[in-house]
Coordinates of C-alpha atoms in Angstrom, one line a residue:
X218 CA -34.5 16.9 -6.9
X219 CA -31.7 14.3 -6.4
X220 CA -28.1 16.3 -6.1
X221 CA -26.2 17.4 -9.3
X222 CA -29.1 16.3 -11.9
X223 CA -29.4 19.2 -14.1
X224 CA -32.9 19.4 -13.6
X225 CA -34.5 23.0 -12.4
X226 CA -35.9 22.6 -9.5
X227 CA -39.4 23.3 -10.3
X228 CA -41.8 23.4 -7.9
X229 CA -44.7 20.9 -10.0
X230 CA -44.6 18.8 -12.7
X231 CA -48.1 19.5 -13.5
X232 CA -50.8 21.8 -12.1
X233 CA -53.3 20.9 -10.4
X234 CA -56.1 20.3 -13.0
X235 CA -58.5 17.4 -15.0
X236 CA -56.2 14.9 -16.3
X237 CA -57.0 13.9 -20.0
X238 CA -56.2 9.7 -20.1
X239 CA -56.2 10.6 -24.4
X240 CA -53.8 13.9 -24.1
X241 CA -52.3 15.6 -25.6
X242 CA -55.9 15.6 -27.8
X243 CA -54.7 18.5 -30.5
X244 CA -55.5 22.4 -30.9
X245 CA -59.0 23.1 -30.3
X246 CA -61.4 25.8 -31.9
X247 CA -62.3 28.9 -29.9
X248 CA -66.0 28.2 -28.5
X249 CA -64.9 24.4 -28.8
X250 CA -64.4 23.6 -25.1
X251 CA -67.5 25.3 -22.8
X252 CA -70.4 24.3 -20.6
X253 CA -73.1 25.4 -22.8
X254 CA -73.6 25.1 -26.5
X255 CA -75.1 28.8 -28.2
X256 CA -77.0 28.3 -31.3
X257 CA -77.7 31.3 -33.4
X258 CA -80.9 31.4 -35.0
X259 CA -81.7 32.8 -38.7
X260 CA -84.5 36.0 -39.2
X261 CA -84.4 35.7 -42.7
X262 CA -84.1 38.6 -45.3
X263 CA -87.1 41.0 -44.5
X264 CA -85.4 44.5 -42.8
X265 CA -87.4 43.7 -39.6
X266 CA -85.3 40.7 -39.2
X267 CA -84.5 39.7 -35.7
X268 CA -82.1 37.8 -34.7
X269 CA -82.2 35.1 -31.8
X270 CA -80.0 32.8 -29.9
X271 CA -80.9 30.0 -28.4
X272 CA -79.3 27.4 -25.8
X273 CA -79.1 23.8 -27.1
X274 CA -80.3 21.5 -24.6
X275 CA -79.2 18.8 -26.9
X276 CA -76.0 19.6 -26.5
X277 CA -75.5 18.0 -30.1
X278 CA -71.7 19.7 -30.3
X279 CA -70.9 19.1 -27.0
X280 CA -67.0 17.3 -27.2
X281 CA -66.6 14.7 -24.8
X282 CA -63.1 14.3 -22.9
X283 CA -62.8 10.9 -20.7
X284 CA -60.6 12.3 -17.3
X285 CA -58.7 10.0 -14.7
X286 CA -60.3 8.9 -12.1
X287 CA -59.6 7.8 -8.5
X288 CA -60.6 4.5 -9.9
X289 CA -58.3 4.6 -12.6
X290 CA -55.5 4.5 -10.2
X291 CA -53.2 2.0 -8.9
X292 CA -49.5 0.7 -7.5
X293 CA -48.1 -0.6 -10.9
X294 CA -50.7 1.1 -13.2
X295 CA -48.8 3.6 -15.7
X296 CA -50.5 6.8 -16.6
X297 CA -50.6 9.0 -19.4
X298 CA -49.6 12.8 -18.4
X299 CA -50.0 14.6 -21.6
X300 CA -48.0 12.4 -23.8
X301 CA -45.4 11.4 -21.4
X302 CA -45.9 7.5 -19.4
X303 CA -45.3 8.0 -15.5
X304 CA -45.5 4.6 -13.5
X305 CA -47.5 5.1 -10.0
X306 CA -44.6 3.2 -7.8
X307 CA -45.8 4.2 -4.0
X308 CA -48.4 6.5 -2.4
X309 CA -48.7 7.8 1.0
X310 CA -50.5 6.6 4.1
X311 CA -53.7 9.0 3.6
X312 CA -54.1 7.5 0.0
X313 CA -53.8 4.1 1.3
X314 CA -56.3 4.6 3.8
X315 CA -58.3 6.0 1.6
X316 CA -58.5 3.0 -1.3
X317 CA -58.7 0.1 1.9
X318 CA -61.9 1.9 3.1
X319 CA -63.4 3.3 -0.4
X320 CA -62.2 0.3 -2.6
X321 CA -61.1 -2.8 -0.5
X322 CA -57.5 -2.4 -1.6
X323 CA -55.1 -4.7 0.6
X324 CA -52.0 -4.8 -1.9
X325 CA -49.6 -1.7 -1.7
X326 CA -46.7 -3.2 -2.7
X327 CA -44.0 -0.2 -3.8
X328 CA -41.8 -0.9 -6.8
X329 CA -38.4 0.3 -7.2
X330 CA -38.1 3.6 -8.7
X331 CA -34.4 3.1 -9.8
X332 CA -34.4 3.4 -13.7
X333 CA -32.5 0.1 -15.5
X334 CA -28.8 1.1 -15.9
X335 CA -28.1 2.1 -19.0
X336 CA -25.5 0.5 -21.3
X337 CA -22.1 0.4 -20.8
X338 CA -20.0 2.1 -23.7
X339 CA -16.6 0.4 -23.7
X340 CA -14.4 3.1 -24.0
X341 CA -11.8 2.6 -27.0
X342 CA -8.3 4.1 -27.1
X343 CA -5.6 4.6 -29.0
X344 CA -2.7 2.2 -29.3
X345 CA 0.6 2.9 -27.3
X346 CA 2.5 5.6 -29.2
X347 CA 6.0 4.4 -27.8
X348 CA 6.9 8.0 -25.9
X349 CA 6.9 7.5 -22.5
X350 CA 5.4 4.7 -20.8
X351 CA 2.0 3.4 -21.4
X352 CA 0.3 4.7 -18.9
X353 CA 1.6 8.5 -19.7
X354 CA -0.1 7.9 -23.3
X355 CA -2.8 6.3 -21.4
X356 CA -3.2 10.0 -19.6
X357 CA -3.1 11.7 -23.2
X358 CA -5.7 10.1 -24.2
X359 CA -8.3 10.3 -21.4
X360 CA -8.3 14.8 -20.5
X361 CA -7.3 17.3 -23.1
X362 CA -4.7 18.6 -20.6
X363 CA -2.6 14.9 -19.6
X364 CA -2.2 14.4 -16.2
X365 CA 0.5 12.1 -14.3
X366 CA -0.9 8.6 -13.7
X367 CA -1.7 8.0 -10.1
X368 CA -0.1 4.6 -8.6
X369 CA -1.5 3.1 -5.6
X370 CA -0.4 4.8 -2.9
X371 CA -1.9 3.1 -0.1
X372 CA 0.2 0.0 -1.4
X373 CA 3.3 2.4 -1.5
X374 CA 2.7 3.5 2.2
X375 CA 2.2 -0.2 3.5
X376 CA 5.0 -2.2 0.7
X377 CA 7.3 0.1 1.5
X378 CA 10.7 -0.6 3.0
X379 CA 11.1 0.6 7.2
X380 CA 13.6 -0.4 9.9
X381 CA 14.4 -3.7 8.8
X382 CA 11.8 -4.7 7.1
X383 CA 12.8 -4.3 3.7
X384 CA 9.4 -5.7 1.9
X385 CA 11.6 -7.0 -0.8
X386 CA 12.3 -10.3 -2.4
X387 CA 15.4 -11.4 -3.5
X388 CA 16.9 -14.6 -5.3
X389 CA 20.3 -16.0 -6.7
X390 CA 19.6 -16.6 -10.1
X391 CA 21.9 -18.1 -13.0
X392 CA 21.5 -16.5 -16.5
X393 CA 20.2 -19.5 -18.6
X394 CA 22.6 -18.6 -22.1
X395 CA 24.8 -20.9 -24.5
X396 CA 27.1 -18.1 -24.4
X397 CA 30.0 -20.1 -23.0
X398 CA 31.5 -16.4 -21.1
X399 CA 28.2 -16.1 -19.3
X400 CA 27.6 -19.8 -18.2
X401 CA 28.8 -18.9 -14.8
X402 CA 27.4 -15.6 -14.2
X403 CA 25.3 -15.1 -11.3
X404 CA 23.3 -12.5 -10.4
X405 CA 20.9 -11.3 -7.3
X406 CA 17.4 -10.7 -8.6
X407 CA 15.3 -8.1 -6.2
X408 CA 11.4 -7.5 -6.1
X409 CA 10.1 -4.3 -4.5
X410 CA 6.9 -5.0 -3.1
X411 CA 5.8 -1.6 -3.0
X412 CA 5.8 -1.3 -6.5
X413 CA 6.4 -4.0 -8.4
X414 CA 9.7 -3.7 -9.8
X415 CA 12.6 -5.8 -10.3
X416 CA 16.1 -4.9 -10.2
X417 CA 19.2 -7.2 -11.0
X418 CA 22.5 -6.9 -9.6
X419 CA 25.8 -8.6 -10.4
X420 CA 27.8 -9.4 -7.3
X421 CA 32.0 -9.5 -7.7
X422 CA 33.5 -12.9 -8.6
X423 CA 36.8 -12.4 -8.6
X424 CA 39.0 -13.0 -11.7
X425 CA 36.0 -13.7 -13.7
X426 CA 36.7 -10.8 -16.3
X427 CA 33.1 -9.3 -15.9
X428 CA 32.6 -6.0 -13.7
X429 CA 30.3 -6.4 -11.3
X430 CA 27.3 -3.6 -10.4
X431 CA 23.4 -3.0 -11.8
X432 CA 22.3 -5.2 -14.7
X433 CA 19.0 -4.2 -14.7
X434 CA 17.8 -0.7 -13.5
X435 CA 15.0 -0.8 -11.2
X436 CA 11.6 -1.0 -12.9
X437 CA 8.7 -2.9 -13.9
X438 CA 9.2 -5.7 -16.1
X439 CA 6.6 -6.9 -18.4
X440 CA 5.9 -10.9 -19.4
X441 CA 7.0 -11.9 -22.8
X442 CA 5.1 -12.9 -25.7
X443 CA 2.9 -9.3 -25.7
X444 CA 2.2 -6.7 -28.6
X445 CA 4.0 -3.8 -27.9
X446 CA 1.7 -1.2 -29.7
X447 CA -2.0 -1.9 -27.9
X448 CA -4.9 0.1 -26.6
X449 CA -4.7 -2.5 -23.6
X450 CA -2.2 -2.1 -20.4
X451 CA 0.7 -4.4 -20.8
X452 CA 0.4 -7.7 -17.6
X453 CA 3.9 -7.2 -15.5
X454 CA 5.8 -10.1 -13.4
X455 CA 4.0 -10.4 -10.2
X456 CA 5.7 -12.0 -7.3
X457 CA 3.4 -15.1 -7.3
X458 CA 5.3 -16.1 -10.5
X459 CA 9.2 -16.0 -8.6
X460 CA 9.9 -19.1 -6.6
X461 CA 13.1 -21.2 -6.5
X462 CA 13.5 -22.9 -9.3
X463 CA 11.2 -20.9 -11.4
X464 CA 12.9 -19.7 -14.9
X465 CA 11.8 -15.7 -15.2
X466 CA 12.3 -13.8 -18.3
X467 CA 13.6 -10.6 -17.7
X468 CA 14.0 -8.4 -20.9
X469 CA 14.8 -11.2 -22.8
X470 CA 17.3 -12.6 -20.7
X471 CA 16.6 -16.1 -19.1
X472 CA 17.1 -16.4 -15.7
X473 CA 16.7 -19.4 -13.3
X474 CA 16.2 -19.1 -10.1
X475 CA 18.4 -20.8 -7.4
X476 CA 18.1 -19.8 -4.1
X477 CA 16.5 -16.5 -1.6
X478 CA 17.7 -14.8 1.3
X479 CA 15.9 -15.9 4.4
X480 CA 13.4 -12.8 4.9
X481 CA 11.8 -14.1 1.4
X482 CA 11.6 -17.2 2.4
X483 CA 9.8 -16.0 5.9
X484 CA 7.6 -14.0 4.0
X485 CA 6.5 -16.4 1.8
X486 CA 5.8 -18.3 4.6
X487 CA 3.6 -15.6 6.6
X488 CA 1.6 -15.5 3.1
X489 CA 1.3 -18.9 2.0
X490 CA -2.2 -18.3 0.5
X491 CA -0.5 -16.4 -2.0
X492 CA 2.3 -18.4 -2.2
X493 CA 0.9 -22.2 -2.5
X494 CA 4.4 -23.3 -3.2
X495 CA 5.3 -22.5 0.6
X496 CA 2.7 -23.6 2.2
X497 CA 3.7 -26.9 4.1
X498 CA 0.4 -28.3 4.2
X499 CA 0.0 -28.7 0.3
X500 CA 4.3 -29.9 0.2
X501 CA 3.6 -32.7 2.9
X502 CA 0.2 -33.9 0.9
X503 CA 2.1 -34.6 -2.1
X504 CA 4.3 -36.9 -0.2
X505 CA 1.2 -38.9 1.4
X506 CA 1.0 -40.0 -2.0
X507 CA 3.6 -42.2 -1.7
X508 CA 2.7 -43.6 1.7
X509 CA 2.6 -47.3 0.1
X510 CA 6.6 -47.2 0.0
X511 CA 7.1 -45.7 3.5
X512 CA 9.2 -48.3 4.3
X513 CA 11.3 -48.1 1.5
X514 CA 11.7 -44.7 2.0
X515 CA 12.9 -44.9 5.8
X516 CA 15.2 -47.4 4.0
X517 CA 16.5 -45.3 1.9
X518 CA 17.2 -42.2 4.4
X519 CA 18.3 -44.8 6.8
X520 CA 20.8 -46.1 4.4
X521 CA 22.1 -42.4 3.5
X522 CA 22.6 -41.7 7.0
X523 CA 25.7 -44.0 7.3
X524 CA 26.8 -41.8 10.1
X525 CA 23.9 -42.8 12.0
X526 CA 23.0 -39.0 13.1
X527 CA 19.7 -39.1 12.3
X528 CA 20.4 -36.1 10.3
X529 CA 21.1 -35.6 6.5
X530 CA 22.7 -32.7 4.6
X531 CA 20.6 -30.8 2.1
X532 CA 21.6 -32.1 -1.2
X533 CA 21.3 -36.0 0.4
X534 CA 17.9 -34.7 1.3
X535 CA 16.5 -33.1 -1.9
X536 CA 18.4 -35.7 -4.6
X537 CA 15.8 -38.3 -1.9
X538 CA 12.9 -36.4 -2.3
X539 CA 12.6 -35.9 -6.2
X540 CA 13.2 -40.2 -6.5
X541 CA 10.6 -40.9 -4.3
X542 CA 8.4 -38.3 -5.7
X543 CA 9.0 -38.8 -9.1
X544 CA 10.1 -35.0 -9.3
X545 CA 6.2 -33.8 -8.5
X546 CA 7.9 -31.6 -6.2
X547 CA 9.4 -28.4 -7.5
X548 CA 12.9 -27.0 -5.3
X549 CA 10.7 -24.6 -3.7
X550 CA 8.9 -27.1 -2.1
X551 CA 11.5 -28.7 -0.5
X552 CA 13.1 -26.3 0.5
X553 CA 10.0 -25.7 2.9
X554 CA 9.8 -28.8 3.9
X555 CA 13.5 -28.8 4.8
X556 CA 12.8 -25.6 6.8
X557 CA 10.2 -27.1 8.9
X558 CA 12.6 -30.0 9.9
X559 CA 16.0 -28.4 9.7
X560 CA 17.9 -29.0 12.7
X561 CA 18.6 -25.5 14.8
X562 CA 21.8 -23.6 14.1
X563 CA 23.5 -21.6 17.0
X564 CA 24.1 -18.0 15.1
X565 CA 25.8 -16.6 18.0
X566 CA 29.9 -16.6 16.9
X567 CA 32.2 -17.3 19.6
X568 CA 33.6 -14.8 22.2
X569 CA 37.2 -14.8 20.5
X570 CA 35.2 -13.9 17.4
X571 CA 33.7 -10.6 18.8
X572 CA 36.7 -9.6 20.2
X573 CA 38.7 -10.0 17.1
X574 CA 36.2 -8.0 14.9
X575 CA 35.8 -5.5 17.8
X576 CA 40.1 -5.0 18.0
X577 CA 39.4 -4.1 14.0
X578 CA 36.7 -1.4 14.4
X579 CA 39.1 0.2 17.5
X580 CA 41.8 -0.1 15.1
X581 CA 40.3 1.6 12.4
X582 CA 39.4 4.6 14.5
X583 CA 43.1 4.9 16.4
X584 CA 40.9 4.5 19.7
X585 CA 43.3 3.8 23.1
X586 CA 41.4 5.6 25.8
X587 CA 41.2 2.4 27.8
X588 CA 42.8 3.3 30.7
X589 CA 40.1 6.5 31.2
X590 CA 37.3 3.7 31.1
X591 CA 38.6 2.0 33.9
X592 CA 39.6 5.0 35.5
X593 CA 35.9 5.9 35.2
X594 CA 34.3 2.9 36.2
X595 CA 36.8 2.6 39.5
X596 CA 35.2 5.9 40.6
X597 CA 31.5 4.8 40.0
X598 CA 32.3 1.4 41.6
X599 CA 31.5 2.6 45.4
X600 CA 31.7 -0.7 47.1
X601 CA 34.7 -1.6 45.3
X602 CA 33.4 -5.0 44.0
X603 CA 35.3 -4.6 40.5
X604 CA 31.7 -5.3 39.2
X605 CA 29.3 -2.5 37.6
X606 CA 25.4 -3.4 36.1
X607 CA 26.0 -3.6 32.2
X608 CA 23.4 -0.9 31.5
X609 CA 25.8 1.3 33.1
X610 CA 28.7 -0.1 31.5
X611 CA 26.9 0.4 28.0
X612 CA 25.7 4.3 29.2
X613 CA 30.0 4.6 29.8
X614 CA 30.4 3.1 26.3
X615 CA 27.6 5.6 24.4
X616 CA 29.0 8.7 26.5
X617 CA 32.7 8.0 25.8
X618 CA 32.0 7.5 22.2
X619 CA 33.5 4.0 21.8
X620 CA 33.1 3.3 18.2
X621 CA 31.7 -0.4 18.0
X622 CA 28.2 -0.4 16.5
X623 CA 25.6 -1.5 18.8
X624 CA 24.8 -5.1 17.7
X625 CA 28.5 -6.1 18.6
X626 CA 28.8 -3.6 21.8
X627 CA 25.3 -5.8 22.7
X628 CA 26.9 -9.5 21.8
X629 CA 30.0 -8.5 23.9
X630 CA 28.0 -7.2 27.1
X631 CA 25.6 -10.2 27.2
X632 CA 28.9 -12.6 26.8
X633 CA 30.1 -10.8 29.6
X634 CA 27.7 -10.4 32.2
X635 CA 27.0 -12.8 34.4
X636 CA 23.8 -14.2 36.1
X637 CA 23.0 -10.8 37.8
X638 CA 24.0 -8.7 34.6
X639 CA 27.1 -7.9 36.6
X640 CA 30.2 -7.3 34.4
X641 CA 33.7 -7.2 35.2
X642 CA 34.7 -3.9 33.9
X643 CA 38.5 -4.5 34.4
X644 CA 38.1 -7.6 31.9
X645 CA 35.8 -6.5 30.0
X646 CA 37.9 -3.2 28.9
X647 CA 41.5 -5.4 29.3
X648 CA 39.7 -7.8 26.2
X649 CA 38.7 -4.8 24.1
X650 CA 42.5 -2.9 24.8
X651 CA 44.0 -4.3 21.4
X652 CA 47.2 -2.7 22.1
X653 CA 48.0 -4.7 25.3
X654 CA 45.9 -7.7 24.4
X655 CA 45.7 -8.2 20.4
X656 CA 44.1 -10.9 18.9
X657 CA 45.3 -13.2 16.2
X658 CA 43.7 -12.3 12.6
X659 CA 40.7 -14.7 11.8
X660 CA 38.8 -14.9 8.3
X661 CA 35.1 -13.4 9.1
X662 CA 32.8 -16.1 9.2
X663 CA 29.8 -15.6 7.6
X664 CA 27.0 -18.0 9.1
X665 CA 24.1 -19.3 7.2
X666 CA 26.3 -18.7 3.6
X667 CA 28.0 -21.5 3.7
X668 CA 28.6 -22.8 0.0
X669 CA 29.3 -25.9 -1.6
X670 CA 29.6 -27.2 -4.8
X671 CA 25.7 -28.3 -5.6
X672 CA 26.1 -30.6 -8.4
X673 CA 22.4 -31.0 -8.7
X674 CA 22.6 -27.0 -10.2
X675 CA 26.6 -27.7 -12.1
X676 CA 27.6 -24.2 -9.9
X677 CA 28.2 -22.9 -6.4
X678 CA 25.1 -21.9 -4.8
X679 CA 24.2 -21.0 -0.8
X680 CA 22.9 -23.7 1.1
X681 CA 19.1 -22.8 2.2
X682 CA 19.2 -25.4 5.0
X683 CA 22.2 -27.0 6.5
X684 CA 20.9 -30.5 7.9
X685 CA 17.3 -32.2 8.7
X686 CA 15.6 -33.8 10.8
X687 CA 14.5 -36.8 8.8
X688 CA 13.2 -38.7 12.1
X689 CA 10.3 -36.1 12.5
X690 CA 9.3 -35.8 9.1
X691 CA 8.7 -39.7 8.4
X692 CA 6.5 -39.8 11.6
X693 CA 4.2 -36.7 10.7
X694 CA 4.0 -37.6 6.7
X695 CA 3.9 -41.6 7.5
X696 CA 3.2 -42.3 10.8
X697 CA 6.5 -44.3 11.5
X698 CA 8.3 -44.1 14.5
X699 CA 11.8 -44.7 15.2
X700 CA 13.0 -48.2 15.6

């Protein structure tokens, strides 16, 4: 008996007996069925009747029942079994043997014995009552007792946001209105991975008369143009559908979007098969079909690099590559192809830079015990070399709680250790004493968000790529080298 199929687990089907092939035949008569036939015969009316009984040899009421045979039997042949059809689908090797030597039977192909599957109900429900979400009337509908609707949870567990990998996309969008107050509002658009849910933030713009904070709470936000009360799940904005320069429709607001932080755009990258529109491959084909004007188009970058750097801001860039495509190429895509050339930034700030924003975090926490760090490092300088490793000058740092987080406490050391990662401790702490050695203010720099005004978009917007390389992208797309 197969596992959980409600069947008793008889020992047989049927006993072990003659096999009818016309069963079930009907009720028979008592004396019907028997190996001899009785017939009783008369002695008439006299009172010394006798009465005899005699055996017919005839056997004129004899009923005759036809019985399966070995014969009968085959692989394929279906049998009746009082009233009920059984298929023969395999036999053993003993019966095999048997109908090879008795009956010259070479063919024992076995047939499945899987029933056909039977047919599929669709299962109707009820339309969305409007309590809850639909998934929670979903739930009602399915047990008597509702239960809470399961999301994926091995997406959760791999989606989710750890150390700095935050597994979320975000974009600077512009809310598309005629609403002359909200022309110029921008806001950061966010897309949890782990979930799919969107969240819209407002950042501050200064005397703007708008209060900044959460637009748009985090959840999942359906695509427009679907019936609200359905039997069917409602289809949700998926991150394939967000790119720069995409228009998303977010609760009935209009939003298009402008730009993306770097780890979206690195992500997209890693998962270009899901992302087509960052796939460099597909954005460089597009412009091999131009390759007839190639040397136009060296012309033309040729002619906007009047500086002769053989370099060329962004907008110069992208205004050239929607003429000479004919706009087939969306702002995503150039953006990725102005990734792959873009000429390579130095992030690291200068020296004077740290220390200023290093005098402003010892500021803020009233700390002066630089004479004790010297003090320290005098007595664990043996040889008197005025030099200590910097792991140990970074150990002194942790233990005397000097309250600088560790990415700057990590950019000053490695500015100031030399060759040997040796550091002048006596400098080092004389450039971090801000009461003996203050630094002039400075305005924080903030690299990679430099802005501009991007007339191509009518707003200020952050500038994806600084400058390309337009020498190495005419020889891979065209083959032209440089003159």
């Amino acid at each position: 008996m197969p596992p959980n199929s409600g069947w008793d687990a008889k020992s047989l089907f049927l006993q072990r007996r003659k096999l009818p092939k016309y069963g079930p035949p009907g009720v028979y008569q008592p004396g019907q069925i028997t190996d001899r036939t009785v017939l009783n015969v008369y002695g008439g009316l006299s009172a010394r009747r006798v009465d005899r009984f005699l055996i017919d040899k005839y056997q004129l009421g004899k009923l005759d029942q036809e019985f399966y045979k070995d014969s009968d039997l085959s692989i394929g042949t279906t049998i009746n079994v009082w009233g009920r059809k059984v298929l023969l689908c395999d036999c053993d090797e003993f019966t095999k043997c048997y109908y090879r030597t008795k009956y010259g039977v070479e063919n024992f192909t076995s047939i499945s014995c899987k029933p056909p599957p039977p047919p599929k109900i669709e299962r109707k429900f009820s339309p969305y009552t409007g309590f809850g979400t639909e998934e929670d009337s979903l739930r009602s509908c399915i047990g008597l007792i509702p239960t809470p609707h399961q999301r994926d949870f091995k997406k959760f567990m791999e989606k989710d946001s750890y150390s700095n990998i935050s597994n979320t996309l975000r974009f600077f969008a512009k809310l598309i209105t005629h609403e002359c107050a909200d022309l110029d509002r921008m806001f950061v658009i966010s897309y949890h991975l782990c979930d799919d849910t969107m969240s819209v933030f407002q950042p501050a713009d200064r005397n703007s008369g708008i209060t900044p904070g959460m637009f748009l709470r985090r959840v999942r936000v359906k695509r427009p143009g679907q019936e609200v009360f359905k039997s069917e799940l409602s289809e949700y904005i998926q991150p394939e559908e967000l790119y720069v320069g995409a228009r998303v429709n977010v609760s009935g607001y209009l939003f298009h979007l402008l730009n993306a932080d770097e780890y979206t755009f690195n992500y997209m990258e890693k998962n270009s098969d899901k992302f087509p529109l960052s796939n460099i491959d597909l954005a460089l084909q597009k412009l091999k079909e131009v390759e007839t004007q190639s040397r136009e188009i060296k012309q033309v970058f040729s002619a906007a690099d009047f500086m002769h750097t053989k370099t060329l801001d962004y907008n110069a860039f992208r205004s050239i590559m929607m003429n000479i495509t004919s706009g087939k190429l969306i702002d995503h895509e150039v953006i990725t192809i102005a990734r792959r050339y873009r000429v390579p930034e130095d992030t690291n700030p200068p020296v004077n830079i740290l220390i200023a924003v290093a005098h402003e975090q010892l500021k803020k926490n009233t700390f002066e015990n630089f004479g004790k760090l010297i003090a320290v490092c005098v007595y664990e300088d043996r040889e008197k070399k005025k030099v200590l490793p910097r792991k140990d000058i970074k150990r002194l740092c942790k233990s005397c709680r000097v309250p600088l987080t560790d990415s700057l406490l990590e950019s000053l050391l490695s500015r100031f250790a030399d060759s040997e990662e040796q550091i002048n401790y006596e400098l080092f702490f004389s450039a971090l004493n801000w009461r003996t050695n203050p630094m002039p203010e400075m305005e924080s720099i903030l690299y990679n968000t430099e802005t501009c005004e991007d007339v191509w978009m009518g707003s200020p917007s952050p500038i994806p790529v600084r400058f390309i390389n337009y020498l190495p992208l005419l020889k891979d797309v065209f083959g032209l080298e440089e003159e």
